[in-house]
């Protein structure tokens, strides 16, 4: 919106045409209430000096910010026109400066890639390269292409269109809200239209993943570890705009990991998972092996490995059922279970 | 010499972020100097010194910390020039949320953390509103949704800023920040004649001058009374 046009717009009219600007006025402590029929220019012209000083209002900065904000929000509504389908990693350097030995790695929507390697081997750096869509300008000199092209700087560093969403078992909920209010807040901040449907969908999926059911009235900070993780995964899969999900160690998360991955993939996410859990690693289509700060090799999950996965999953199921028995106060008879 | 002013609420992670970022400058052979401003006490200068860079600290003691900052920044710049650093970084805590130590045309960075609550962006005022870069920390311990909501709240207070998520513990994002905050085309020789982005709040009353007694009889100068009448309640 042109600044001069904006200045001549009545505050109340602006709230009607651009509803989110009302919060913007409120967040900037602008005392507009009762003055909605004034144009923005007149409103500030007659604003009491003491109020300006008291609320730390800088009129010029506020108006410029308002113009920027309207611009930003309008890009926010249309920016989903390009879906991100592929991520391509081009080789860079190991920590000691030798080049990485692969041509390129292409990851497609709906694929699951595991990242394995000892602690400190360079996993975080790879994840950061992907997060910032490195363009030969990070310490590894790797290049990350999205949909086959390098991103423009404004795309790489846009806070509202972040490429990557992250999940890890160190993450906790910190807000003082019930499950429903929390989902409502997130959905509102994303400005989705079918909010109630979205909330219901996430809530149902989260309960589907969690070992123990929870209600919409539960404060999010009171959820168990497994329930929190389930809600985080369902919420990230369905409501987060980021096309790529980085998962860092969800081994002991107390949720149905297979269902969790299926949910993420079914929502068309590109899933990268840093893990040492054989079940999770083998669920991946490929494994990226990290060593000495660089990508050492890429292993494609073989048929034999898939067969092993079946056995591992049976073992895992046994563990799960024993866990459930314990939870419900039953006795465990080992031989029978095996 | 490039000058960067960094501020943010206490314990938001300013020092950790700067340490990780400076490590990246050192790797690129860029010489950095730091001046740490604080109120009563800080040991952070030792952490900076461990990186082998020139560092000074300034404690405001009984003075308003941001006023102390402005009264000293010119000398701080002279010190940086004398040390022949490529980048001089000042770090100060925004203690009253109304002040901001940012100077026009000097890169201003605000550090704020995900744990501080979703209303914090609104509360912080000029320090956040007028920053060029907002660094959000502690994202590794809150959920993706909370990070997204918090980012939106920051964006609604300062839509112009570049918002970055940096992890002060493992340094994820610090390299990217280092490429953002430094512009080698900026050469600050003096701050004489420059102005602050925001005026600092007025305060000159008897308590500024050391009065300790309570009661109307002892209050002089810029005094304002809280509204305790029934009209709003």
Short mmCIF file of C-alpha atoms in Angstrom, two decimals, chain A residues 82-254:
data_model
loop_
_atom_site.label_atom_id
_atom_site.label_comp_id
_atom_site.label_asym_id
_atom_site.label_seq_id
_atom_site.Cartn_x
_atom_site.Cartn_y
_atom_site.Cartn_z
CA UNK A 82 5.38 -22.51 -5.21
CA UNK A 83 5.43 -25.84 -3.43
CA UNK A 84 8.84 -27.10 -2.44
CA UNK A 85 9.26 -30.52 -3.99
CA UNK A 86 12.95 -31.31 -3.87
CA UNK A 87 16.05 -30.51 -1.87
CA UNK A 88 19.39 -31.15 -3.57
CA UNK A 89 22.65 -31.20 -1.64
CA UNK A 90 25.84 -30.50 -3.61
CA UNK A 91 29.15 -31.51 -2.01
CA UNK A 92 31.42 -29.21 -0.06
CA UNK A 93 34.38 -29.83 2.20
CA UNK A 94 35.17 -32.00 5.20
CA UNK A 95 36.46 -30.27 8.35
CA UNK A 96 40.06 -30.82 7.18
CA UNK A 97 39.40 -29.23 3.80
CA UNK A 98 39.20 -32.36 1.60
CA UNK A 99 36.22 -32.45 -0.77
CA UNK A 100 33.19 -34.57 0.00
CA UNK A 101 32.95 -37.63 -2.22
CA UNK A 102 29.51 -37.69 -3.84
CA UNK A 103 27.90 -36.08 -6.91
CA UNK A 104 24.73 -34.81 -5.34
CA UNK A 105 21.91 -36.00 -3.09
CA UNK A 106 18.37 -35.34 -4.18
CA UNK A 107 15.59 -35.63 -1.64
CA UNK A 108 11.97 -35.57 -2.77
CA UNK A 109 8.72 -34.71 -1.02
CA UNK A 110 7.46 -37.69 0.96
CA UNK A 111 10.92 -39.22 1.33
CA UNK A 112 12.53 -40.02 4.66
CA UNK A 113 16.26 -39.57 4.99
CA UNK A 114 18.19 -40.66 8.06
CA UNK A 115 21.34 -38.89 9.11
CA UNK A 116 23.78 -41.01 11.12
CA UNK A 117 27.20 -40.34 12.60
CA UNK A 118 28.92 -39.86 15.96
CA UNK A 119 28.24 -36.80 18.11
CA UNK A 120 30.26 -33.83 16.93
CA UNK A 121 30.74 -35.33 13.46
CA UNK A 122 29.04 -32.44 11.69
CA UNK A 123 25.35 -33.29 11.79
CA UNK A 124 24.35 -29.89 13.16
CA UNK A 125 26.32 -28.17 10.41
CA UNK A 126 24.54 -30.21 7.71
CA UNK A 127 21.19 -29.43 9.26
CA UNK A 128 22.13 -25.72 9.44
CA UNK A 129 23.23 -25.78 5.79
CA UNK A 130 19.81 -27.13 4.82
CA UNK A 131 18.00 -24.75 7.16
CA UNK A 132 19.67 -21.69 5.58
CA UNK A 133 19.79 -23.14 2.05
CA UNK A 134 23.58 -22.70 1.96
CA UNK A 135 24.95 -21.28 -1.24
CA UNK A 136 28.65 -22.09 -1.00
CA UNK A 137 28.89 -19.41 1.68
CA UNK A 138 28.99 -21.51 4.84
CA UNK A 139 32.08 -23.14 6.40
CA UNK A 140 31.36 -26.42 4.54
CA UNK A 141 30.98 -24.62 1.18
CA UNK A 142 28.01 -26.87 0.41
CA UNK A 143 25.26 -25.77 -1.92
CA UNK A 144 21.63 -26.57 -1.20
CA UNK A 145 19.16 -26.21 -4.05
CA UNK A 146 15.41 -26.09 -3.57
CA UNK A 147 13.35 -27.21 -6.55
CA UNK A 148 16.58 -27.22 -8.51
CA UNK A 149 17.51 -23.59 -7.89
CA UNK A 150 19.47 -21.56 -5.36
CA UNK A 151 17.26 -19.34 -3.22
CA UNK A 152 17.38 -15.56 -3.27
CA UNK A 153 18.68 -13.94 -0.02
CA UNK A 154 15.19 -12.71 0.93
CA UNK A 155 13.87 -16.27 0.60
CA UNK A 156 16.72 -17.71 2.64
CA UNK A 157 16.27 -15.38 5.56
CA UNK A 158 12.52 -14.84 5.56
CA UNK A 159 11.19 -15.43 9.06
CA UNK A 160 7.64 -16.19 7.97
CA UNK A 161 8.53 -18.66 5.23
CA UNK A 162 11.11 -20.74 6.98
CA UNK A 163 12.24 -23.79 5.03
CA UNK A 164 12.72 -26.00 8.00
CA UNK A 165 10.69 -26.98 11.04
CA UNK A 166 12.52 -28.78 13.83
CA UNK A 167 11.46 -31.44 16.26
CA UNK A 168 13.63 -32.85 19.03
CA UNK A 169 13.07 -34.58 22.31
CA UNK A 170 14.59 -31.67 24.22
CA UNK A 171 11.71 -29.48 23.18
CA UNK A 172 8.99 -28.63 25.66
CA UNK A 173 5.84 -26.59 25.73
CA UNK A 174 6.29 -23.44 27.79
CA UNK A 175 3.08 -21.50 27.19
CA UNK A 176 0.36 -21.34 29.82
CA UNK A 177 -2.45 -22.55 27.57
CA UNK A 178 -4.81 -25.48 27.18
CA UNK A 179 -4.35 -27.79 24.20
CA UNK A 180 -7.29 -26.14 22.45
CA UNK A 181 -6.17 -22.55 23.11
CA UNK A 182 -2.66 -23.41 22.03
CA UNK A 183 -3.81 -24.85 18.70
CA UNK A 184 -6.16 -21.92 18.27
CA UNK A 185 -3.28 -19.47 18.81
CA UNK A 186 -1.03 -21.28 16.35
CA UNK A 187 -3.77 -21.55 13.73
CA UNK A 188 -4.63 -17.86 14.18
CA UNK A 189 -1.00 -16.83 13.76
CA UNK A 190 -0.93 -18.86 10.54
CA UNK A 191 -4.17 -17.16 9.49
CA UNK A 192 -5.76 -20.36 8.25
CA UNK A 193 -9.37 -20.14 7.16
CA UNK A 194 -10.81 -23.46 8.32
CA UNK A 195 -9.45 -23.06 11.84
CA UNK A 196 -11.86 -25.35 13.71
CA UNK A 197 -11.35 -28.22 11.26
CA UNK A 198 -7.61 -27.79 11.50
CA UNK A 199 -7.67 -27.84 15.30
CA UNK A 200 -9.81 -30.96 15.34
CA UNK A 201 -7.60 -32.72 12.82
CA UNK A 202 -4.42 -32.00 14.79
CA UNK A 203 -6.04 -32.97 18.08
CA UNK A 204 -7.29 -36.30 16.68
CA UNK A 205 -3.96 -37.14 15.03
CA UNK A 206 -2.02 -36.29 18.18
CA UNK A 207 -4.22 -38.60 20.22
CA UNK A 208 -3.75 -41.27 17.59
CA UNK A 209 0.04 -41.03 18.04
CA UNK A 210 0.11 -40.73 21.82
CA UNK A 211 0.22 -43.78 24.06
CA UNK A 212 -2.23 -42.19 26.47
CA UNK A 213 -5.18 -40.04 25.43
CA UNK A 214 -5.52 -36.41 26.50
CA UNK A 215 -8.34 -33.87 26.34
CA UNK A 216 -8.57 -30.46 24.70
CA UNK A 217 -8.73 -28.81 28.13
CA UNK A 218 -5.41 -30.22 29.35
CA UNK A 219 -2.82 -27.47 29.87
CA UNK A 220 -0.02 -28.16 27.38
CA UNK A 221 2.59 -27.91 30.10
CA UNK A 222 0.91 -30.81 31.93
CA UNK A 223 1.08 -33.24 29.01
CA UNK A 224 3.38 -36.23 29.48
CA UNK A 225 6.55 -36.49 27.40
CA UNK A 226 4.87 -38.80 24.89
CA UNK A 227 1.72 -36.69 24.65
CA UNK A 228 3.77 -33.51 24.15
CA UNK A 229 5.79 -35.14 21.39
CA UNK A 230 2.62 -36.45 19.75
CA UNK A 231 1.02 -33.01 19.79
CA UNK A 232 4.21 -31.37 18.50
CA UNK A 233 4.47 -33.82 15.61
CA UNK A 234 0.81 -33.58 14.63
CA UNK A 235 0.89 -29.80 14.88
CA UNK A 236 4.11 -29.52 12.86
CA UNK A 237 2.87 -31.96 10.21
CA UNK A 238 -0.45 -30.24 9.69
CA UNK A 239 -0.06 -26.60 10.64
CA UNK A 240 3.58 -25.69 10.07
CA UNK A 241 4.22 -24.09 6.72
CA UNK A 242 7.80 -25.33 6.49
CA UNK A 243 8.21 -28.00 3.78
CA UNK A 244 11.17 -29.71 5.45
CA UNK A 245 11.07 -31.31 8.88
CA UNK A 246 14.29 -31.97 10.75
CA UNK A 247 13.89 -34.53 13.49
CA UNK A 248 16.60 -34.82 16.07
CA UNK A 249 16.56 -37.96 18.23
CA UNK A 250 13.01 -38.96 18.99
CA UNK A 251 14.11 -42.44 20.13
CA UNK A 252 12.59 -42.44 23.58
CA UNK A 253 9.70 -40.21 22.82
CA UNK A 254 7.01 -42.63 24.00
#
